[in-house]
Short mmCIF file of C-alpha atoms in Angstrom, two decimals:
data_model
loop_
_atom_site.label_atom_id
_atom_site.label_comp_id
_atom_site.label_asym_id
_atom_site.label_seq_id
_atom_site.Cartn_x
_atom_site.Cartn_y
_atom_site.Cartn_z
CA MET R 23 19.40 9.45 14.62
CA SER R 24 17.99 12.83 15.52
CA GLU R 25 15.30 12.91 18.36
CA ALA R 26 13.08 14.62 16.66
CA ARG R 27 13.13 10.92 14.46
CA LYS R 28 12.78 8.83 18.16
CA ALA R 29 10.01 10.56 19.82
CA PRO R 30 6.29 9.82 19.59
CA MET R 31 4.05 11.23 17.21
CA ARG R 32 0.48 12.39 18.40
CA SER R 33 -0.35 14.24 15.48
CA PHE R 34 -0.58 13.88 11.65
CA ARG R 35 2.49 16.41 10.33
CA CYS R 36 1.38 18.48 7.80
CA PRO R 37 2.82 21.54 6.17
CA GLY R 38 1.42 24.73 7.69
CA ARG R 39 -0.07 23.30 10.54
CA ALA R 40 -0.82 20.34 12.87
CA VAL R 41 -3.84 18.02 13.07
CA LEU R 42 -3.64 17.17 16.45
CA VAL R 43 -4.83 12.90 17.02
CA ALA R 44 -4.37 11.14 20.15
CA SER R 45 -5.26 13.81 22.53
CA SER R 46 -9.18 14.63 21.64
CA PHE R 47 -9.99 11.08 20.54
CA VAL R 48 -12.96 10.25 22.12
CA VAL R 49 -13.62 7.22 19.46
CA LYS R 50 -9.79 5.66 20.27
CA ALA R 51 -10.88 3.55 23.18
CA VAL R 52 -14.05 2.71 20.87
CA LEU R 53 -11.77 2.21 17.87
CA ARG R 54 -9.20 0.02 19.52
CA THR R 55 -11.41 -1.89 20.43
CA SER R 56 -13.56 -2.66 17.58
CA CYS R 57 -10.36 -3.75 16.09
CA ARG R 58 -9.25 -6.53 18.42
CA ARG R 59 -13.12 -8.42 18.54
CA PHE R 60 -13.52 -8.29 15.24
CA VAL R 61 -10.57 -8.68 13.35
CA ALA R 62 -7.26 -10.94 14.26
CA ARG R 63 -4.39 -8.40 15.17
CA ARG R 64 -1.66 -9.48 12.33
CA PHE R 65 1.19 -7.34 13.87
CA PRO R 66 2.93 -7.84 17.52
CA GLU R 67 1.39 -6.51 20.40
CA TRP R 68 3.64 -4.30 21.00
CA LEU R 69 2.76 -2.07 18.12
CA GLN R 70 0.38 0.61 19.63
CA PRO R 71 -1.08 2.47 16.85
CA GLU R 72 -3.15 5.55 17.20
CA PRO R 73 -6.61 5.57 15.79
CA VAL R 74 -7.39 7.24 12.97
CA PRO R 75 -9.92 9.84 13.44
CA VAL R 76 -13.84 8.92 12.59
CA GLU R 77 -15.10 12.72 10.89
CA SER R 78 -18.30 14.11 10.71
CA TRP R 79 -19.09 15.49 6.97
CA ASN R 80 -17.22 18.58 7.40
CA GLU R 81 -14.18 17.42 9.67
CA PHE R 82 -14.15 14.28 6.44
CA LEU R 83 -13.87 16.92 3.49
CA GLY R 84 -10.99 19.21 5.91
CA GLN R 85 -9.41 15.95 6.21
CA LEU R 86 -9.04 15.36 2.65
CA HIS R 87 -8.06 18.90 1.64
CA ASP R 88 -5.22 18.46 4.08
CA ARG R 89 -4.14 14.75 2.81
CA GLN R 90 -4.64 12.87 6.11
CA PRO R 91 -6.33 9.46 6.68
CA SER R 92 -9.99 9.99 8.12
CA VAL R 93 -13.46 7.50 8.70
CA LEU R 94 -16.96 8.41 7.58
CA LYS R 95 -19.55 6.53 9.58
CA GLY R 96 -22.97 6.11 7.98
CA TYR R 97 -22.55 7.73 4.73
CA GLY R 98 -21.57 4.32 2.67
CA SER R 99 -24.05 3.81 -0.01
CA ASP R 100 -26.74 1.69 0.55
CA VAL R 101 -26.37 -1.07 -1.38
CA ALA R 102 -24.44 -2.09 1.90
CA GLU R 103 -28.34 -3.44 2.91
CA LYS R 104 -28.65 -6.21 -0.18
CA TRP R 105 -25.43 -6.94 -1.44
CA ASN R 106 -24.62 -10.39 -0.30
CA PHE R 107 -22.99 -13.31 -2.14
CA GLU R 108 -26.43 -14.48 -3.16
CA TYR R 109 -27.09 -11.38 -4.81
CA LEU R 110 -23.71 -10.77 -6.43
CA GLU R 111 -24.38 -14.59 -7.91
CA ARG R 112 -27.29 -13.53 -9.53
CA GLN R 113 -26.07 -10.40 -10.83
CA MET R 114 -22.58 -12.19 -12.00
CA SER R 115 -23.19 -15.02 -13.15
CA GLY R 116 -22.54 -14.34 -16.54
CA SER R 117 -19.42 -13.99 -16.52
CA ASN R 118 -15.70 -15.33 -15.80
CA TRP R 119 -13.94 -13.27 -12.97
CA ARG R 120 -10.72 -12.83 -12.21
CA VAL R 121 -9.64 -14.55 -9.07
CA HIS R 122 -6.96 -14.76 -6.17
CA LEU R 123 -5.81 -17.84 -4.89
CA VAL R 124 -3.52 -18.43 -1.78
CA PRO R 125 -2.21 -21.03 0.19
CA LYS R 126 -4.77 -21.21 3.05
CA GLU R 127 -2.62 -21.31 6.13
CA ASN R 128 -0.98 -17.95 5.47
CA GLN R 129 -3.40 -16.04 3.29
CA ARG R 130 -1.71 -13.59 2.08
CA PHE R 131 -2.97 -11.78 -0.95
CA GLN R 132 -0.19 -9.35 -2.18
CA ARG R 133 -1.19 -9.38 -5.65
CA VAL R 134 2.64 -9.58 -7.21
CA TYR R 135 3.16 -13.89 -7.27
CA GLY R 136 6.11 -16.12 -8.32
CA GLN R 137 8.46 -18.69 -7.52
CA GLY R 138 11.10 -16.47 -5.19
CA ILE R 139 8.87 -13.79 -4.67
CA GLY R 140 5.43 -14.72 -3.76
CA GLU R 141 2.89 -17.97 -3.64
CA GLY R 142 0.10 -17.63 -5.53
CA LEU R 143 -1.97 -17.66 -8.66
CA VAL R 144 -5.11 -15.43 -10.38
CA SER R 145 -7.27 -17.07 -12.52
CA LEU R 146 -11.11 -16.89 -14.51
CA MET R 147 -13.94 -18.45 -12.82
CA SER R 148 -17.56 -17.75 -12.59
CA PHE R 149 -19.26 -16.56 -9.38
CA PRO R 150 -21.07 -19.47 -8.62
CA GLU R 151 -17.88 -21.13 -8.76
CA PHE R 152 -15.96 -18.75 -7.01
CA ALA R 153 -18.42 -18.74 -3.98
CA LYS R 154 -18.72 -22.21 -3.75
CA LYS R 155 -15.25 -23.22 -3.50
CA SER R 156 -13.92 -20.37 -1.28
CA LEU R 157 -16.22 -21.70 1.09
CA ALA R 158 -15.12 -25.87 0.72
CA ALA R 159 -13.87 -27.03 3.85
CA ASP R 160 -11.25 -29.47 2.43
CA SER R 161 -9.70 -26.65 0.02
CA GLN R 162 -5.82 -25.77 -0.04
CA HIS R 163 -6.58 -22.48 -1.04
CA SER R 164 -8.39 -19.04 -0.20
CA TYR R 165 -9.99 -17.20 -2.33
CA TYR R 166 -10.09 -13.31 -3.23
CA MET R 167 -12.28 -11.80 -6.25
CA GLN R 168 -10.80 -8.58 -7.43
CA VAL R 169 -12.82 -6.98 -10.52
CA PRO R 170 -13.54 -3.57 -11.89
CA TYR R 171 -17.21 -2.23 -11.22
CA THR R 172 -16.54 1.01 -13.08
CA GLY R 173 -14.03 2.87 -14.67
CA ARG R 174 -11.39 2.82 -17.02
CA PRO R 175 -11.13 -0.81 -16.66
CA LEU R 176 -14.07 -1.65 -17.01
CA GLN R 177 -14.39 0.16 -20.02
CA GLU R 178 -11.54 -1.94 -21.56
CA LEU R 179 -13.45 -5.07 -20.87
CA GLY R 180 -15.41 -3.79 -23.64
CA GLU R 181 -18.69 -5.43 -22.31
CA ASP R 182 -20.57 -4.30 -18.83
CA PRO R 183 -20.95 -7.99 -17.31
CA TYR R 184 -22.80 -6.87 -14.30
CA GLY R 185 -26.66 -7.99 -13.99
CA ALA R 186 -29.26 -4.59 -14.59
CA GLU R 187 -29.88 -4.18 -10.95
CA MET R 188 -26.39 -3.67 -10.30
CA ARG R 189 -25.47 -1.75 -13.16
CA GLN R 190 -28.41 0.78 -11.62
CA ASP R 191 -26.64 0.66 -8.10
CA ARG R 192 -23.91 2.45 -9.65
CA GLU R 193 -25.79 5.33 -8.77
CA SER R 194 -25.37 4.89 -5.17
CA PHE R 195 -22.08 6.01 -5.47
CA GLN R 196 -22.21 9.28 -7.42
CA TRP R 197 -21.68 11.51 -4.25
CA LEU R 198 -18.01 10.37 -4.29
CA TRP R 199 -17.28 11.91 -7.37
CA ASP R 200 -18.23 15.34 -5.65
CA VAL R 201 -15.94 14.33 -2.35
CA ALA R 202 -13.21 13.83 -5.23
CA ALA R 203 -13.54 16.97 -7.10
CA LYS R 204 -14.29 19.41 -3.62
CA ALA R 205 -11.18 17.86 -2.14
CA ALA R 206 -9.10 17.93 -5.67
CA LEU R 207 -7.75 14.51 -4.80
CA GLY R 208 -8.05 14.09 -9.04
CA GLU R 209 -10.66 11.58 -11.74
CA LEU R 210 -11.57 8.48 -9.46
CA ASP R 211 -10.93 6.64 -13.08
CA ASN R 212 -10.46 2.87 -10.99
CA ASN R 213 -13.15 1.38 -9.63
CA GLN R 214 -12.40 -2.20 -8.00
CA LEU R 215 -14.65 -4.38 -6.54
CA TRP R 216 -12.97 -6.64 -3.96
CA ILE R 217 -15.32 -10.14 -2.53
CA GLY R 218 -13.47 -12.80 -0.19
CA ARG R 219 -14.94 -15.09 2.42
CA GLY R 220 -12.90 -13.55 5.30
CA GLY R 221 -9.42 -13.46 7.26
CA ASN R 222 -7.83 -12.60 3.88
CA LEU R 223 -3.96 -10.28 4.81
CA THR R 224 -2.97 -7.77 2.08
CA PRO R 225 0.51 -7.20 3.51
CA CYS R 226 1.87 -4.18 4.27
CA HIS R 227 2.43 -2.01 1.21
CA TYR R 228 1.83 1.78 -0.81
CA ASP R 229 -0.77 2.82 -4.04
CA LYS R 230 0.62 6.00 -5.94
CA ALA R 231 -3.33 7.18 -6.13
CA GLU R 232 -5.68 8.82 -3.80
CA ASN R 233 -7.83 5.65 -2.15
CA LEU R 234 -11.64 5.96 -1.43
CA HIS R 235 -12.70 2.57 0.41
CA ILE R 236 -16.09 1.68 1.38
CA GLN R 237 -16.94 -1.17 3.33
CA ILE R 238 -20.24 -2.71 1.93
CA SER R 239 -20.26 -6.34 4.13
CA GLY R 240 -18.05 -7.37 6.82
CA ARG R 241 -14.74 -5.72 8.24
CA LYS R 242 -11.96 -4.68 7.73
CA HIS R 243 -8.85 -3.52 10.10
CA PHE R 244 -6.03 -0.97 8.21
CA LEU R 245 -2.58 -0.46 9.66
CA LEU R 246 -1.46 2.97 8.09
CA ILE R 247 2.02 4.02 7.68
CA PRO R 248 2.57 8.03 6.93
CA PRO R 249 5.48 8.28 3.78
CA GLU R 250 8.03 9.52 6.38
CA GLU R 251 8.02 6.61 7.92
CA THR R 252 8.92 4.73 4.74
CA PHE R 253 12.82 3.79 6.59
CA ALA R 254 10.83 1.57 9.13
CA VAL R 255 9.29 -0.43 7.03
CA TYR R 256 12.23 -1.03 4.71
CA PRO R 257 10.98 -1.53 1.20
CA TYR R 258 12.27 -3.33 -1.80
CA PRO R 259 15.43 -2.18 -3.56
CA ILE R 260 13.39 -0.48 -6.63
CA HIS R 261 13.22 -2.75 -9.75
CA HIS R 262 12.60 -5.14 -7.57
CA PRO R 263 9.02 -7.15 -8.45
CA LEU R 264 7.97 -5.75 -4.75
CA ASP R 265 9.21 -2.55 -4.56
CA SER R 266 5.91 -1.09 -3.67
CA PHE R 267 5.93 -3.53 -0.77
CA SER R 268 7.46 -3.83 3.10
CA MET R 269 10.11 -6.25 3.26
CA VAL R 270 8.94 -6.73 6.81
CA ASP R 271 6.74 -9.68 8.21
CA PHE R 272 4.90 -8.01 10.42
CA ASP R 273 3.22 -11.22 12.02
CA ARG R 274 7.50 -12.01 12.87
CA PRO R 275 9.50 -9.15 12.14
CA ASP R 276 12.89 -9.87 12.40
CA LEU R 277 13.85 -6.87 14.77
CA GLN R 278 17.74 -7.52 14.32
CA ARG R 279 17.82 -7.27 10.68
CA PHE R 280 14.55 -4.32 10.40
CA ASP R 281 15.58 -2.76 13.45
CA ARG R 282 13.61 0.68 12.79
CA PHE R 283 10.80 -1.50 12.64
CA ALA R 284 10.77 -1.83 16.59
CA ARG R 285 10.32 1.97 16.54
CA LEU R 286 7.13 2.19 14.19
CA GLN R 287 5.18 5.30 14.41
CA CYS R 288 1.77 3.75 13.19
CA PHE R 289 -2.31 4.77 13.17
CA GLU R 290 -5.05 2.20 12.67
CA ALA R 291 -8.99 2.03 11.51
CA THR R 292 -11.52 -0.31 11.34
CA LEU R 293 -14.34 -0.25 9.02
CA GLU R 294 -17.55 -1.32 9.34
CA PRO R 295 -20.23 -1.92 6.77
CA GLY R 296 -20.97 1.59 5.42
CA GLY R 297 -17.58 2.82 6.43
CA LEU R 298 -15.68 5.31 4.35
CA LEU R 299 -11.97 5.36 4.59
CA TYR R 300 -9.71 8.11 3.07
CA LEU R 301 -6.32 6.53 2.25
CA PRO R 302 -3.54 9.06 1.10
CA LYS R 303 -1.28 7.93 -1.44
CA TYR R 304 2.07 7.47 -0.58
CA TRP R 305 0.65 6.13 2.92
CA TRP R 306 1.79 2.76 3.61
CA HIS R 307 -1.07 0.06 4.77
CA GLN R 308 -1.28 -3.11 6.08
CA VAL R 309 -5.22 -4.66 5.42
CA THR R 310 -6.64 -7.48 7.67
CA GLN R 311 -10.44 -9.16 7.09
CA SER R 312 -12.78 -9.92 9.98
CA SER R 313 -13.68 -13.31 9.25
CA GLY R 314 -17.22 -14.17 7.36
CA ASP R 315 -18.56 -12.55 4.23
CA ASN R 316 -16.05 -9.39 2.68
CA ILE R 317 -17.14 -7.27 0.18
CA SER R 318 -15.44 -3.92 -0.30
CA LEU R 319 -15.05 -1.34 -3.00
CA ASN R 320 -11.46 0.78 -3.78
CA PHE R 321 -11.65 4.28 -5.69
CA TRP R 322 -8.76 5.11 -6.95
CA CYS R 323 -8.13 8.39 -8.62
CA ALA R 324 -6.03 8.62 -11.68
CA GLU R 325 -2.47 9.49 -11.10
CA PRO R 326 -1.25 12.14 -13.37
CA PRO R 327 2.04 12.50 -15.02
CA ALA R 328 4.65 14.00 -12.83
CA ASP R 329 8.51 13.95 -12.30
CA GLN R 330 10.33 13.03 -8.81
CA MET R 331 10.73 16.77 -8.37
CA SER R 332 7.16 17.66 -8.40
CA ILE R 333 6.22 14.49 -6.20
CA PHE R 334 7.71 16.11 -3.70
CA GLN R 335 6.60 19.14 -4.47
CA GLN R 336 3.23 18.07 -4.12
CA ASN R 337 3.96 16.06 -0.96
CA PRO R 338 6.91 17.16 1.09
CA ARG R 339 5.75 14.04 3.62
CA CYS R 340 6.95 11.57 1.01
CA ARG R 341 10.88 13.17 1.49
CA ALA R 342 12.16 9.49 2.22
CA LEU R 343 10.32 7.17 0.09
CA LEU R 344 11.33 9.70 -2.83
CA ALA R 345 14.46 9.15 -1.48
CA HIS R 346 14.58 5.84 -1.37
CA ARG R 347 13.23 5.80 -5.09
CA PHE R 348 15.83 8.38 -6.49
CA LEU R 349 19.14 7.20 -4.80
CA GLU R 350 18.48 3.80 -6.11
CA ASP R 351 17.65 4.65 -9.84
CA PHE R 352 19.78 7.75 -10.16
CA THR R 353 23.05 6.18 -8.45
CA GLY R 354 22.37 2.81 -10.73
CA GLY R 355 21.90 4.90 -13.77
CA LEU R 356 25.18 6.24 -13.35
CA VAL R 357 26.90 2.99 -12.29
CA GLU R 358 25.36 1.37 -15.24
CA ARG R 359 26.59 3.15 -17.47
CA LEU R 360 30.27 3.76 -16.18
CA ARG R 361 30.65 -0.19 -16.32
CA GLU R 362 29.23 -0.03 -19.66
CA VAL R 363 32.73 1.90 -20.52
CA SER R 364 34.82 0.00 -18.63
CA ALA R 365 35.20 3.05 -16.31
CA LEU R 366 34.05 0.77 -13.50
CA PRO R 367 34.25 -3.19 -12.70
CA SER R 368 31.93 -5.23 -13.79
CA SER R 369 31.38 -6.09 -10.21
CA PHE R 370 30.43 -2.81 -8.71
CA SER R 371 26.93 -2.64 -8.21
CA THR R 372 24.69 0.60 -6.92
CA ALA R 373 24.40 -1.09 -4.01
CA ARG R 374 27.75 -1.03 -3.04
CA LEU R 375 28.43 2.51 -3.66
CA LEU R 376 25.24 3.60 -2.02
CA THR R 377 26.11 1.53 1.06
CA GLU R 378 29.81 3.27 1.14
CA LEU R 379 28.05 6.93 1.01
CA ALA R 380 26.19 6.05 4.15
CA ASP R 381 29.12 4.17 5.63
CA ASP R 382 32.49 4.82 5.06
CA TRP R 383 34.53 4.16 1.75
CA ALA R 384 36.38 1.20 1.10
CA GLU R 385 40.13 1.38 0.99
CA ASP R 386 40.09 0.13 -2.72
CA THR R 387 37.57 2.51 -3.91
CA PRO R 388 39.30 4.78 -6.66
CA PRO R 389 38.91 8.51 -5.78
CA ALA R 390 36.64 8.95 -9.49
CA LEU R 391 33.85 7.17 -7.44
CA ARG R 392 33.91 9.22 -4.25
CA ARG R 393 33.64 12.32 -6.24
CA LEU R 394 30.92 10.39 -8.07
CA GLY R 395 29.01 10.11 -4.35
CA ASP R 396 29.44 13.52 -4.41
CA THR R 397 27.33 14.12 -7.06
CA VAL R 398 24.54 12.03 -6.00
CA LYS R 399 24.67 14.13 -2.89
CA GLY R 400 24.14 16.91 -4.47
CA ARG R 401 21.42 15.86 -6.44
CA LEU R 402 19.58 14.79 -3.64
CA ALA R 403 20.26 17.71 -1.86
CA GLU R 404 19.24 19.79 -4.95
CA LEU R 405 16.13 17.21 -5.20
CA MET R 406 15.17 18.06 -1.74
CA GLY R 407 15.26 21.64 -1.54
CA GLY R 408 18.42 21.35 0.56
CA LEU R 409 19.04 19.27 3.37
CA SER R 410 21.45 19.65 6.05
CA PRO R 411 24.24 17.37 6.71
CA GLU R 412 22.23 15.47 9.16
CA GLU R 413 18.97 15.01 7.21
CA LEU R 414 21.33 13.83 4.16
CA GLN R 415 23.21 11.00 6.28
CA GLU R 416 19.96 9.87 7.98
CA LEU R 417 18.29 9.30 3.88
CA LEU R 418 21.74 7.56 3.15
CA GLU R 419 21.35 5.60 6.15
CA GLY R 420 17.87 4.45 5.90
CA THR R 421 18.38 3.72 1.89
CA CYS R 422 20.41 0.99 3.06
CA ALA R 423 19.43 -0.05 6.47
CA GLY R 424 18.59 -3.79 6.58
CA GLN R 425 20.94 -4.97 4.10
CA ARG R 426 17.56 -3.93 2.11
CA LEU R 427 19.77 -2.91 -1.49
CA PHE R 428 21.10 -6.29 -1.93
CA ALA R 429 17.77 -7.61 -1.50
CA PRO R 430 17.86 -10.52 -4.45
CA VAL R 431 15.58 -10.21 -7.58
CA PRO R 432 14.23 -13.70 -8.52
CA GLU R 433 14.92 -14.68 -12.19
CA THR R 434 11.27 -15.61 -12.52
CA GLU R 435 8.27 -14.83 -14.12
CA VAL R 436 5.81 -11.98 -11.97
CA THR R 437 2.31 -12.24 -12.50
CA THR R 438 1.07 -8.39 -11.49
CA ALA R 439 -2.61 -9.08 -10.76
CA SER R 440 -3.48 -4.93 -10.96
CA GLN R 441 -1.98 -4.95 -14.32
CA GLY R 442 -4.37 -8.05 -15.33
CA ASP R 443 -2.03 -10.36 -15.73
CA LEU R 444 -2.89 -14.23 -15.38
CA GLY R 445 -1.35 -16.59 -13.75
CA GLY R 446 1.35 -17.18 -11.19
CA TRP R 447 3.03 -19.59 -9.14
CA LEU R 448 1.48 -22.54 -6.12
CA PRO R 449 3.86 -24.86 -5.69
CA THR R 450 1.23 -27.22 -4.61
CA GLN R 451 -0.71 -27.70 -8.18
#
């Protein structure tokens, strides 16, 4: 591993300029104190994130232009003063809404559920039923409502199920469209309302869209991990249902298997009511709620169609994230085609080829496969705009680290809440 990779990260790295973080932050101690006071840390104490900057208006816009995470205080909508469970129940009681259910003992809402993938269920219920069940002391489950408030998903419902006053409240968020336009983030086409009773955890994952997150009630703690740290969080292999999630349990990380996690370089921010967080696309993040009622809004920007090359050109920080997806997809396609024409044994896998490519060829690997490996290396170097041998080796080793390529894909029905699926798997039912 290079010395640069080992060095402590003290800035958000951006092509063309460095944006200093730690050295000038007056808010650092305040943020950390706030995080520990209101939110239980769901990661080990030895992991010491740097704070995301709390900015003035102009500085915030500058961070958006540079695609760096940033927090804005005091610019949240005035709905924070009136949105509570009683108000929402009056405005939302006429419809059934999508609600996540997970076992109460861990409260992990990962949005993808199925046997062998994760315990959870997405069900329809009225707001009064949700409000009552989520407070029941004898309940075995925790509840989290995720529903569209504006944008394309709401239009797809064919009706506006909110009360008149809550419809008018949308005008309070119109300034966000101006923010997105000024920073060229794309169109805000998907706005989700998240409602819970607190203590919930969304495991570490990344999104493919720019995200503006407003906290309305309660507090949320974000652990943010830049995309160049992709191999330190060990993503599931692509084509796995959780391929945008980390394999590491941040509560109890297995450092023997996931040794790079011990050198993870990350950031943190706590959002209070009225606070706004800009979360750039492809940044990994784990989100924890404070106890008590918790209401927030996520504004996602439209993701324009793009191939892997254009994704990399738009955001060079995504080299590691792109490498793991490209290597597994490109190499998997080659291996599959060669197996179909019997040029490879049926038992030969993408994981084996990439592992040997990163480590060393096995004695029984035929010369033709070694040439195939050279093709994969050349295509990756071309995609990345020219890599040194050391950089290429680092990407190959990261792709194969922690035996992540051999993570089994469960043969089960998968419920993906972000796609509007209902159902899931709860063994206690």
